[in-house]
Coordinates of C-alpha atoms in Angstrom, one line a residue:
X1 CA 45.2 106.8 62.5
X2 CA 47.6 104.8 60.1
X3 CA 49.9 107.2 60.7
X4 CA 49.8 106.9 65.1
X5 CA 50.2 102.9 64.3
X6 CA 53.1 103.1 62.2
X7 CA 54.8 106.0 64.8
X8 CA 54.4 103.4 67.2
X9 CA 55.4 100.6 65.4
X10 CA 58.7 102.3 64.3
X11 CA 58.9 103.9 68.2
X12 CA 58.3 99.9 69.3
X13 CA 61.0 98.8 66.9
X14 CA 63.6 101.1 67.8
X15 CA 63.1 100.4 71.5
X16 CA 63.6 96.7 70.7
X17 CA 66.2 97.0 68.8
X18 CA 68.2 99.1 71.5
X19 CA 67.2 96.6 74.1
X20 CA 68.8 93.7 71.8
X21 CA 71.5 95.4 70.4
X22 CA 73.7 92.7 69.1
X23 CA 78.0 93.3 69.1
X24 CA 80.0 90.6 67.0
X25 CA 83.0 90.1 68.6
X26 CA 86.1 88.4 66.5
X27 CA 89.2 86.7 68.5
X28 CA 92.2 85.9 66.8
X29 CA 94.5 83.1 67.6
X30 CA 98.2 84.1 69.2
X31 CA 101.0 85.0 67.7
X32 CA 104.1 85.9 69.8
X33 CA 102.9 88.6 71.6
X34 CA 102.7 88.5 75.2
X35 CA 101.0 90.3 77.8
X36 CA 103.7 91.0 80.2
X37 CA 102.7 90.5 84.2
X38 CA 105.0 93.8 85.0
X39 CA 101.9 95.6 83.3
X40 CA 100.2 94.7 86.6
X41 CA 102.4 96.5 88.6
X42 CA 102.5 99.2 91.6
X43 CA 103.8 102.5 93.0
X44 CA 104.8 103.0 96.5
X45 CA 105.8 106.7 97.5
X46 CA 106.3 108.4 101.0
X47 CA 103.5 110.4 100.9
X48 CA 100.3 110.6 102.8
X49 CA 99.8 107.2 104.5
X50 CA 101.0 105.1 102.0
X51 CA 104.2 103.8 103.8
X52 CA 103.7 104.8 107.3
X53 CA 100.7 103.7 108.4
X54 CA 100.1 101.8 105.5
X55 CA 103.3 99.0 104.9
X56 CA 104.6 100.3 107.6
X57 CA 103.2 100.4 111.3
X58 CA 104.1 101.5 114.1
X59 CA 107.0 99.5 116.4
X60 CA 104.6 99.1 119.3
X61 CA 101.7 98.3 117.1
X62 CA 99.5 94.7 117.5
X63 CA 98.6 95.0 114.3
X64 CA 100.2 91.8 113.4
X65 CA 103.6 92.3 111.2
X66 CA 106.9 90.8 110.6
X67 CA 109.9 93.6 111.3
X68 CA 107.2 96.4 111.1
X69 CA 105.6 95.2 107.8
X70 CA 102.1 94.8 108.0
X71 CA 101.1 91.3 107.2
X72 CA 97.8 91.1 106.2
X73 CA 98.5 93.8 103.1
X74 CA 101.3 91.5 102.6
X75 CA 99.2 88.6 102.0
X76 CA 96.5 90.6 100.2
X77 CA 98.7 91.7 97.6
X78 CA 99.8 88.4 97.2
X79 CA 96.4 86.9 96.1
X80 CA 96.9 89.3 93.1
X81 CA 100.2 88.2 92.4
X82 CA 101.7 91.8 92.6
X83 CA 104.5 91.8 90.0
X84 CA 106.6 94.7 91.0
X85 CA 106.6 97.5 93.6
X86 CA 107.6 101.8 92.3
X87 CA 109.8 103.0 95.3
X88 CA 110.0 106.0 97.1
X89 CA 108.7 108.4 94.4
X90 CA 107.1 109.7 92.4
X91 CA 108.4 113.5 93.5
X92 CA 110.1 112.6 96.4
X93 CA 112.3 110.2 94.9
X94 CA 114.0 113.7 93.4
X95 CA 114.6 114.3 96.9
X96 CA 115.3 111.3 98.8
X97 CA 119.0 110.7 99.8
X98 CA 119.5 106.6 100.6
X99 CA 122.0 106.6 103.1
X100 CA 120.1 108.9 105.5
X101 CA 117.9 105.4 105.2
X102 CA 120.2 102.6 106.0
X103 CA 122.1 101.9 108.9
X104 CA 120.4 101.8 112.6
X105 CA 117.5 103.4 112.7
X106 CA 118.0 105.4 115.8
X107 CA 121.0 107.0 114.2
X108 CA 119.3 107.9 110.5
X109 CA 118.6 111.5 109.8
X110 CA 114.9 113.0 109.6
X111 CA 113.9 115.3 106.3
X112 CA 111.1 117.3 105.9
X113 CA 109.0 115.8 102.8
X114 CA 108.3 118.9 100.7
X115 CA 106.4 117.9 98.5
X116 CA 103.7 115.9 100.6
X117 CA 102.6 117.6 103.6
X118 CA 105.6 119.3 104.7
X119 CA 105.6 116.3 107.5
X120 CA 109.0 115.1 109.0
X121 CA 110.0 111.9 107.3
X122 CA 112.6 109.8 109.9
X123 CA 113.6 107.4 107.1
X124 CA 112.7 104.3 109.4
X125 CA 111.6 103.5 106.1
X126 CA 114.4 103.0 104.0
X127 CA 116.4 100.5 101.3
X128 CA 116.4 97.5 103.0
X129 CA 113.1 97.6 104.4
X130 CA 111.9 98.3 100.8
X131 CA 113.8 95.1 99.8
X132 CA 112.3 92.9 102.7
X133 CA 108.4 94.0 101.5
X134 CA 109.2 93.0 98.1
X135 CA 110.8 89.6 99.1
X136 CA 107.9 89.5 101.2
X137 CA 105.7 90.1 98.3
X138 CA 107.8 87.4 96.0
X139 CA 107.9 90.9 93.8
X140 CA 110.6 92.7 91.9
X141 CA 111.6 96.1 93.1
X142 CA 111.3 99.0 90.5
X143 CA 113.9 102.2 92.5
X144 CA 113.2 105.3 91.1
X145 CA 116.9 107.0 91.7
X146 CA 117.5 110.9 92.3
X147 CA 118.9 113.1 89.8
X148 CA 116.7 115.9 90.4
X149 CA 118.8 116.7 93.7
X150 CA 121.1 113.9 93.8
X151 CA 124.6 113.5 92.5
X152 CA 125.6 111.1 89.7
X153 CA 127.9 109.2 92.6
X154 CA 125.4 109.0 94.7
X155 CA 123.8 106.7 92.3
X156 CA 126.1 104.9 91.0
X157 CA 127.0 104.1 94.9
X158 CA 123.5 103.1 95.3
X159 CA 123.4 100.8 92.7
X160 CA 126.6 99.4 93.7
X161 CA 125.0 98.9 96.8
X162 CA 122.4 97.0 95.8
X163 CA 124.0 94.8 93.4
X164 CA 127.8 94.2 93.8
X165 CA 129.1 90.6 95.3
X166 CA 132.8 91.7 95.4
X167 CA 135.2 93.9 97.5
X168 CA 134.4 97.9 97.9
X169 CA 133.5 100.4 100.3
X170 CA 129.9 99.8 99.4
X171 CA 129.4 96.5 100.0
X172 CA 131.2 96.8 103.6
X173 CA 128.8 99.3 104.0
X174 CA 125.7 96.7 103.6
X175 CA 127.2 93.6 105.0
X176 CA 127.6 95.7 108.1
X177 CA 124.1 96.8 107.7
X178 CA 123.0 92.8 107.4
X179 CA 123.1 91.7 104.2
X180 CA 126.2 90.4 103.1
X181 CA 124.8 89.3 99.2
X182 CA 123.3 91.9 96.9
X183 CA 119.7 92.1 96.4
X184 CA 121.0 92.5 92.6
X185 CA 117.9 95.3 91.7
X186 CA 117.3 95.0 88.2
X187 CA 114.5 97.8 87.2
X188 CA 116.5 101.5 87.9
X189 CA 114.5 105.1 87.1
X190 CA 116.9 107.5 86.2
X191 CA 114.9 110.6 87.5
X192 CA 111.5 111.3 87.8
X193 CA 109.2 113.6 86.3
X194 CA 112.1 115.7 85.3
X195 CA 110.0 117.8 83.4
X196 CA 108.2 118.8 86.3
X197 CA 109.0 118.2 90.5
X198 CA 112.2 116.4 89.7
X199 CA 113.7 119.5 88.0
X200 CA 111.7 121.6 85.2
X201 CA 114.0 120.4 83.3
X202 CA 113.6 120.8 79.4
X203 CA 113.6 117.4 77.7
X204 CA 117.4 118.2 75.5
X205 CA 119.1 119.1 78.8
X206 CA 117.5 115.7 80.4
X207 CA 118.8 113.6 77.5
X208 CA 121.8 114.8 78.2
X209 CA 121.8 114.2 81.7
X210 CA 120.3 110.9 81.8
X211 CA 123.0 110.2 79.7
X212 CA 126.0 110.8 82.0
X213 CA 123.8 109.6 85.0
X214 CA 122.9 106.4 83.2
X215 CA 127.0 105.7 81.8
X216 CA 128.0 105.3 86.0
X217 CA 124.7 103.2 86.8
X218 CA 126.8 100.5 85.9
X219 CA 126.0 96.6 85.4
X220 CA 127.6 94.3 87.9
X221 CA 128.2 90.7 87.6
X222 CA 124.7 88.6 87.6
X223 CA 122.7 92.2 87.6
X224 CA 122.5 93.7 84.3
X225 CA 120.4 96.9 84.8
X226 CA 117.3 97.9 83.0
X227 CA 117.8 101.4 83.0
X228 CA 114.3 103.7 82.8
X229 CA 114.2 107.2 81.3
X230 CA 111.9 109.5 82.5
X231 CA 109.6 110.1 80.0
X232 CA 106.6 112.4 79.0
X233 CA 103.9 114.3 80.7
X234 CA 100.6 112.7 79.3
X235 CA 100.4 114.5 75.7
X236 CA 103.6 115.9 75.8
X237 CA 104.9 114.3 72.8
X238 CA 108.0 116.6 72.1
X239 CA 109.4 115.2 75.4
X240 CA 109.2 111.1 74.0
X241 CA 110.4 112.4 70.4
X242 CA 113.6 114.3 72.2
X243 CA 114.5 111.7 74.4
X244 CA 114.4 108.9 71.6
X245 CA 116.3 111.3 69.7
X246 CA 118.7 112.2 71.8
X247 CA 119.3 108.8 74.2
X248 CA 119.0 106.5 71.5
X249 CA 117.2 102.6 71.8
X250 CA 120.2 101.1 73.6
X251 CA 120.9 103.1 76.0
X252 CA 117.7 102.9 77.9
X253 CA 115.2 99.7 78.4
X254 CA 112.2 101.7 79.4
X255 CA 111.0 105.1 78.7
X256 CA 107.9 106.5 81.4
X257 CA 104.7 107.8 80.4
X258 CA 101.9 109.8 83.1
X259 CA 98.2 110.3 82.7
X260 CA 96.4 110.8 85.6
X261 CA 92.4 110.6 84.7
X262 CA 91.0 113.4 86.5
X263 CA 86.9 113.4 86.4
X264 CA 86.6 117.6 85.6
X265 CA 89.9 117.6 83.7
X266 CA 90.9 120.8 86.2
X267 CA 93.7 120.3 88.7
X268 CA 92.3 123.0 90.5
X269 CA 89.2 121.6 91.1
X270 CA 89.1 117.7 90.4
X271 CA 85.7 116.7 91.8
X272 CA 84.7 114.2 94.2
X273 CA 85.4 110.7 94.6
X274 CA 81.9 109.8 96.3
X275 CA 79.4 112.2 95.1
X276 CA 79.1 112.9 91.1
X277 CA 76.2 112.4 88.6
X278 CA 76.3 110.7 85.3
X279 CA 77.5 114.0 83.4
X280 CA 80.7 114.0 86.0
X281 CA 81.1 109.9 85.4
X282 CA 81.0 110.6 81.4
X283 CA 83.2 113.4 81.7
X284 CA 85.7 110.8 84.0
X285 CA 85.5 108.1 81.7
X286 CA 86.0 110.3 78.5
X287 CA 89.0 111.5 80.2
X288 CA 90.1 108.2 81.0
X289 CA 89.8 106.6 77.4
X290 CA 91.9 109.1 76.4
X291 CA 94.6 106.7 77.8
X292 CA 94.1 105.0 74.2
X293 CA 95.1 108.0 72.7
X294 CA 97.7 109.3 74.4
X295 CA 99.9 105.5 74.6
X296 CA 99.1 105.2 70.8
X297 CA 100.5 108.4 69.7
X298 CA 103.9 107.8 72.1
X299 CA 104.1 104.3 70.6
X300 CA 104.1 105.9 67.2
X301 CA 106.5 108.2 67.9
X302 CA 108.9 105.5 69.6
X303 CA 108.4 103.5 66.7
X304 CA 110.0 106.0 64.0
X305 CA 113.1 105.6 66.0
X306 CA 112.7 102.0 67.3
X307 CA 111.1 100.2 64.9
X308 CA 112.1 96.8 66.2
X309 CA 110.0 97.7 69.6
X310 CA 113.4 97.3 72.1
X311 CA 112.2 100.1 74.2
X312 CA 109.2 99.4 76.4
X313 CA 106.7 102.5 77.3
X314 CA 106.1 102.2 81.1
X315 CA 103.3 104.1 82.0
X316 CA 104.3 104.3 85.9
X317 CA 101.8 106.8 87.2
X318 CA 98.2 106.5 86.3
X319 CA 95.0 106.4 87.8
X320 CA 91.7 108.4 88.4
X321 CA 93.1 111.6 90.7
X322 CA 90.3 113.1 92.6
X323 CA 90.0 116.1 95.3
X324 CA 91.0 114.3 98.7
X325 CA 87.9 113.4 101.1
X326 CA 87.5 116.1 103.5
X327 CA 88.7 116.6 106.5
X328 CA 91.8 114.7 105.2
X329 CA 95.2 116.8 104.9
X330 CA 95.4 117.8 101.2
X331 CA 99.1 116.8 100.7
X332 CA 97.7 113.1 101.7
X333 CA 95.8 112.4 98.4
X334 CA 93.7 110.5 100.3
X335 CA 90.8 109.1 98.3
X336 CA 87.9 106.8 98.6
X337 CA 87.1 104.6 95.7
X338 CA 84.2 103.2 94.0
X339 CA 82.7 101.8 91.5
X340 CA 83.4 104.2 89.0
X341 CA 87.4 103.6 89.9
X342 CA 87.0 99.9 89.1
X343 CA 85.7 101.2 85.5
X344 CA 88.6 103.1 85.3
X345 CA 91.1 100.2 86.3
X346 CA 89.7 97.5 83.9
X347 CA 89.4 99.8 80.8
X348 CA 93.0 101.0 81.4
X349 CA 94.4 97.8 82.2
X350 CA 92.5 96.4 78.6
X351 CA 94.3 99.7 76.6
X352 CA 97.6 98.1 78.2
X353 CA 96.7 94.7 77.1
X354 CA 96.2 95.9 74.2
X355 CA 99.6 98.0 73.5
X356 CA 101.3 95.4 74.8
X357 CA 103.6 94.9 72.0
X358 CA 104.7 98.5 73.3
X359 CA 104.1 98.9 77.0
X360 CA 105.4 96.5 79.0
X361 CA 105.2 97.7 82.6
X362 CA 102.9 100.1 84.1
X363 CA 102.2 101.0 87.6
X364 CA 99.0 102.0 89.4
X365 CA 99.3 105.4 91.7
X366 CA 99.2 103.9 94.8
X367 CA 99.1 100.7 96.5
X368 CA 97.5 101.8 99.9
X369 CA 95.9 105.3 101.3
X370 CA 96.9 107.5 98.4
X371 CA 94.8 108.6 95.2
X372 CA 93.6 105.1 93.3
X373 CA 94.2 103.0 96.3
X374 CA 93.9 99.1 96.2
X375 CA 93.9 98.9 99.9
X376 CA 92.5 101.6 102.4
X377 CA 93.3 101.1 106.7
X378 CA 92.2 102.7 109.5
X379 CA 94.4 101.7 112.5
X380 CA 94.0 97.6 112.9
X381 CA 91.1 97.6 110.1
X382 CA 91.7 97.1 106.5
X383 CA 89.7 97.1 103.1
X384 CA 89.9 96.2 100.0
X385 CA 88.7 98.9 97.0
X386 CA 86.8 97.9 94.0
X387 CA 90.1 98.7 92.0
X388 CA 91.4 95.5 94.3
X389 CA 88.9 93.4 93.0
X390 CA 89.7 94.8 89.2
X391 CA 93.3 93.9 89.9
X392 CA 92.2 90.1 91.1
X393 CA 90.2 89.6 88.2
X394 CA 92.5 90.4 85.4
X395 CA 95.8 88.7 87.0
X396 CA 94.7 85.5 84.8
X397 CA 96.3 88.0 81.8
X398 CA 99.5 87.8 83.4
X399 CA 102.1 86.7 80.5
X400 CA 99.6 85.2 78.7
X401 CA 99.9 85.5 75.2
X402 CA 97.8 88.2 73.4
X403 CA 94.7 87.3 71.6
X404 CA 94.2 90.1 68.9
X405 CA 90.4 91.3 69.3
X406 CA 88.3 92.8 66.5
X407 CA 84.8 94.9 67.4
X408 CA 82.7 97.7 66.7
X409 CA 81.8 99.4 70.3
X410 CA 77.7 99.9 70.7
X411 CA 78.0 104.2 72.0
X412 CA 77.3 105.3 75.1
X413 CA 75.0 108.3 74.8
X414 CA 74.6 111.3 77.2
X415 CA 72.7 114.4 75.9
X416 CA 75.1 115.2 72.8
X417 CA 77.8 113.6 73.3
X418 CA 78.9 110.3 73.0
X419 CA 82.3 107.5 74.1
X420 CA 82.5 103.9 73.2
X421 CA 80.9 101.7 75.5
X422 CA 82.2 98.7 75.3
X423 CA 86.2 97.9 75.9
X424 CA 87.7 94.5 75.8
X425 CA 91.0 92.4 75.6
X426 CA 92.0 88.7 75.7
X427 CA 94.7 86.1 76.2
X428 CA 95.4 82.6 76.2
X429 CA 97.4 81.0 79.3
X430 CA 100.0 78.3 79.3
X431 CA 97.0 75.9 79.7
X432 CA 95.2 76.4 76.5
X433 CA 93.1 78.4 78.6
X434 CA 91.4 81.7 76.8
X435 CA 90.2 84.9 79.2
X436 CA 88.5 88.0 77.8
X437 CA 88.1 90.9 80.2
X438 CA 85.3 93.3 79.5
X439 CA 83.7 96.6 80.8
X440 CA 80.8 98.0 79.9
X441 CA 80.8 102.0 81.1
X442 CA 77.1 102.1 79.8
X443 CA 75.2 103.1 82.8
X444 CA 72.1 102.1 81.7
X445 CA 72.4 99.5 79.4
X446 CA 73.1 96.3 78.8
X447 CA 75.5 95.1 75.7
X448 CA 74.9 91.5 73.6
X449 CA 78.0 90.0 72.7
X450 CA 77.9 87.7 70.1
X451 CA 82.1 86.3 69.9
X452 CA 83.3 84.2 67.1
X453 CA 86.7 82.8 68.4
X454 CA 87.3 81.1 64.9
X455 CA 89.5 78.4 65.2
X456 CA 90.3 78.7 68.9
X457 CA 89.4 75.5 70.5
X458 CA 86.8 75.6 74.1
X459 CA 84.3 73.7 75.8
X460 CA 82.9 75.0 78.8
X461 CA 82.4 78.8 79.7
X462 CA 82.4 80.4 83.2
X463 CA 82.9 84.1 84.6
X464 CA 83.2 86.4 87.2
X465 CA 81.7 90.2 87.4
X466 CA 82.2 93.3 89.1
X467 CA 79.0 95.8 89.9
X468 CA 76.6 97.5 92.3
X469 CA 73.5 99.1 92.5
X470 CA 75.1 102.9 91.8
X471 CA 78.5 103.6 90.1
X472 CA 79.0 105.9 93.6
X473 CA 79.0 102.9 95.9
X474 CA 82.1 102.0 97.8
X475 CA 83.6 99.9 100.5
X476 CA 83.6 101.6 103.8
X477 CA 85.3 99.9 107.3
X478 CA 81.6 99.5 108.4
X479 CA 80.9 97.7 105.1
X480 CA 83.7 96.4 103.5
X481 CA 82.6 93.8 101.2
X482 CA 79.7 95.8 99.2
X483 CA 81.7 95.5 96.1
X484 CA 83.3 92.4 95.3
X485 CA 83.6 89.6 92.8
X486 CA 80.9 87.3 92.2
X487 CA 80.0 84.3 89.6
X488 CA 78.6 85.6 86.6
X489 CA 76.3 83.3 84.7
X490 CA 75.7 85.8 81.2
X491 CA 77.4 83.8 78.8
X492 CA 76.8 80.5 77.2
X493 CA 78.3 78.4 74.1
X494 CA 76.2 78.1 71.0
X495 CA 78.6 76.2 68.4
X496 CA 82.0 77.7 68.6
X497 CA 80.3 81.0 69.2
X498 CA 80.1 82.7 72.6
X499 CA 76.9 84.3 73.6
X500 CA 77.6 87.1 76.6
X501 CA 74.5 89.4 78.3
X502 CA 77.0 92.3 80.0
X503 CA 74.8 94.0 82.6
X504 CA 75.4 98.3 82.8
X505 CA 78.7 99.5 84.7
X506 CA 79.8 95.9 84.9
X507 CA 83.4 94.1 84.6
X508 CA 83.8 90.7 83.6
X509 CA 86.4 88.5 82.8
X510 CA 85.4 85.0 81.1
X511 CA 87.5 81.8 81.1
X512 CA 87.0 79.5 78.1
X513 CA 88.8 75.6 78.6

């Protein structure tokens, strides 16, 4: 009998002790680091319904838009401050040809996108509607250029293009295309994916190139370039040691990094976007930590040959990639999105937080219709993804400077196997003001922070949170506001500590003042 009271006692105790599982959580105060707002940013290619029928509607359409550009994504994206906009590609950049999209658009050639669809593209989509989005958007343009089918003079005419205010061939060309000053485009990709769809190349004959291509993207008066490289395939670290090698720190301001999260880890066979169980969700969101992994590892290898950090790692694809819903054409990658994808978002966007002294522009793949979507339409109706919300909450990080964070993650346990549960970054605002973000991917359980912000000053406390019911639930056009930000009332101030209850499958950012 002794023996059945102290099993249960000992059974009782563990149980508790689960249930009230305390983390201590240490904030620093800043130094000089800052969490740059281009981390925030977005990719836009022509594929699927991204552009057309996305940004772009159709010239008879009453969908209400300015020149064709759909307004009310314009002012969504807004409300989230969009920093900068990835245009065309992704792999059809290494394919796209920019004067078969200028001019009038009665009179501009149509292609056949190869790589998405096999659809006719009739480049009524071209430079200086790209241009008038991202004015419209108060962004900066990010143009991925072609080298993997492109000449180098066709570049360098583009750029020219774009950013001369002087006398040439170019310039007539777009004054009598309606814009007589330069836009003066300041982020430039030099290829993309070179290693794969915009050449196979191997990464000592892309050095090279980008080299040569890079020499005639030249800097004109008032618009100094920041010229990208196109960097690695997720763990390919060979590729980043090559091109740091061989291009050297000050010939390039950016080099790219891509990890796509995919919730099987097989391309051929992805998995669903709507209908998993936990095993698939931990096997997704161990795939997706590995994000920590894979920018550390770059950001070592970077540092070895650019030690003063000059070189910024743009990770400008990533995202959860999933099979496309059915019925959908498969060169679309058209995808729903729960709240699973909203994990995703806010414990990538805290890795990037906090690599920031390293990565200083990333871009999610893609804004509207295509793989981790902020925004999904269907002809005059529009909704905004949990990822949107993700995006809204974590805009108060926006070159704000970083707050180094110290923590030992509580585990989230499934059968044998085990991933951190708990992910987290902060930042303090012009204002004084201090925000920590944090996700819980615990299904199940809750997490008790207990934060000692040592000599960071605060009085008051409040929050917002992302969740639902089931880490499966999603905005659909019948219900589009099932997921969506709400007040959060789990933390309160005791002394200068912070006391936070973080409910299962939850993100929440926290403002201190």
């Amino acid at each position: 009998m002794k023996k059945i009271f102290l099993s249960i006692a000992l059974l009782s105790t563990a149980v508790w002790a689960k249930a009230q599982t305390e983390t201590v959580l240490q904030i620093k105060p800043a130094g000089d680091q800052v969490i740059s707002k281009h981390i925030y940013g977005h990719f836009s290619e022509h594929l699927g319904r991204c552009i057309y029928d996305g940004f772009w509607v159709d010239e008879n359409a009453t969908i209400p838009n300015k020149g064709r550009i759909r307004l009310d994504i314009v002012e969504a994206l807004k409300k989230i401050k969009v920093p900068n906009l990835r245009w065309p590609g992704g792999c059809f950049a290494d394919e796209y040809h920019w004067r078969d999209g200028i001019g009038p658009r009665n009179q501009r050639p149509k292609m056949v996108n190869t790589n998405w669809g096999g659809v006719t593209e009739d480049n009524s989509f071209g430079t200086h509607e790209f241009l008038d989005l991202c004015q419209m958007l108060n962004c900066e343009p990010y143009i991925a250029g072609n080298v993997g089918s492109g000449t180098v003079e066709e570049m360098a005419k583009w750029v020219e293009y774009l950013n001369f205010d002087g006398v040439s061939p170019m310039t007539a060309i777009r004054k009598q295309n309606g814009m007589d000053k330069p836009w003066k485009v300041s982020y430039w990709g030099v290829g993309n994916e070179s290693w794969g769809c915009g050449g196979n190349m191997t990464p000592e004959y892309y050095s090279d190139l980008y080299r040569r291509y890079a020499t005639y993207a030249r800097d004109y008066a008032g618009a100094p370039l920041k010229r990208i490289a196109s960097g690695a395939n997720a763990d390919d670290y060979r590729w980043t040691e090559t091109c740091m090698k061989n291009i050297g720190a000050g010939r390039m301001w950016g080099l790219t990094l891509h990890y796509y999260t995919l919730p099987t880890g097989k391309w051929n066979a992805k998995g669903s976007a709507t209908k998993f169980d936990e095993q698939e969700y931990f096997s997704t969101m161990k795939n997706c930590l590995r994000m920590e992994e894979i920018v550390s590892k770059h950001a070592a290898i970077m540092d070895k040959y650019d030690p003063k950090k000059k070189v910024a790692l743009i990770v400008d694809e990533w995202g959860i990639w999933t099979d496309v819903e059915p019925g959908t054409n498969p060169g679309f990658l058209y995808q729903q999105n729960s709240l699973r994808d909203a994990l995703i978002a806010g414990t990538t966007l805290n890795i990037f937080n906090n690599h920031s002294d390293r990565v200083r522009m990333a871009n999610l793949a893609q804004t509207i219709n295509v793989l981790q979507a902020l925004i999904l339409t269907e002809k005059e109706k529009m909704i905004l993804t949990p990822t949107y919300h993700v995006f809204d909450l974590f805009k108060v990080h926006m070159d704000a400077k970083y707050l180094p964070i110290n923590f030992s993650s509580p585990d989230y346990v499934l059968g044998d196997k085990k991933i951190p549960a708990l992910n987290v970054s902060a930042s303090q605002d012009p204002t004084g003001a201090i925000h920590i973000s944090l996700v819980n991917l615990d299904p199940k359980n809750k997490i008790t922070l207990n934060t000692d912000l040592g000599d960071l000053k605060w009085k008051t406390v409040t929050g917002q949170i992302l969740t639902s019911a089931k880490l499966t639930d999603i905005n659909t056009f019948a219900d589009n506001n099932k997921i969506h930000n709400e007040k959060f009332t789990g933390a309160r101030k005791s002394g200068n500590s912070l006391k936070v209850d973080l409910p299962a499958q939850s993100v929440v950012v926290l403002e201190l003042k």
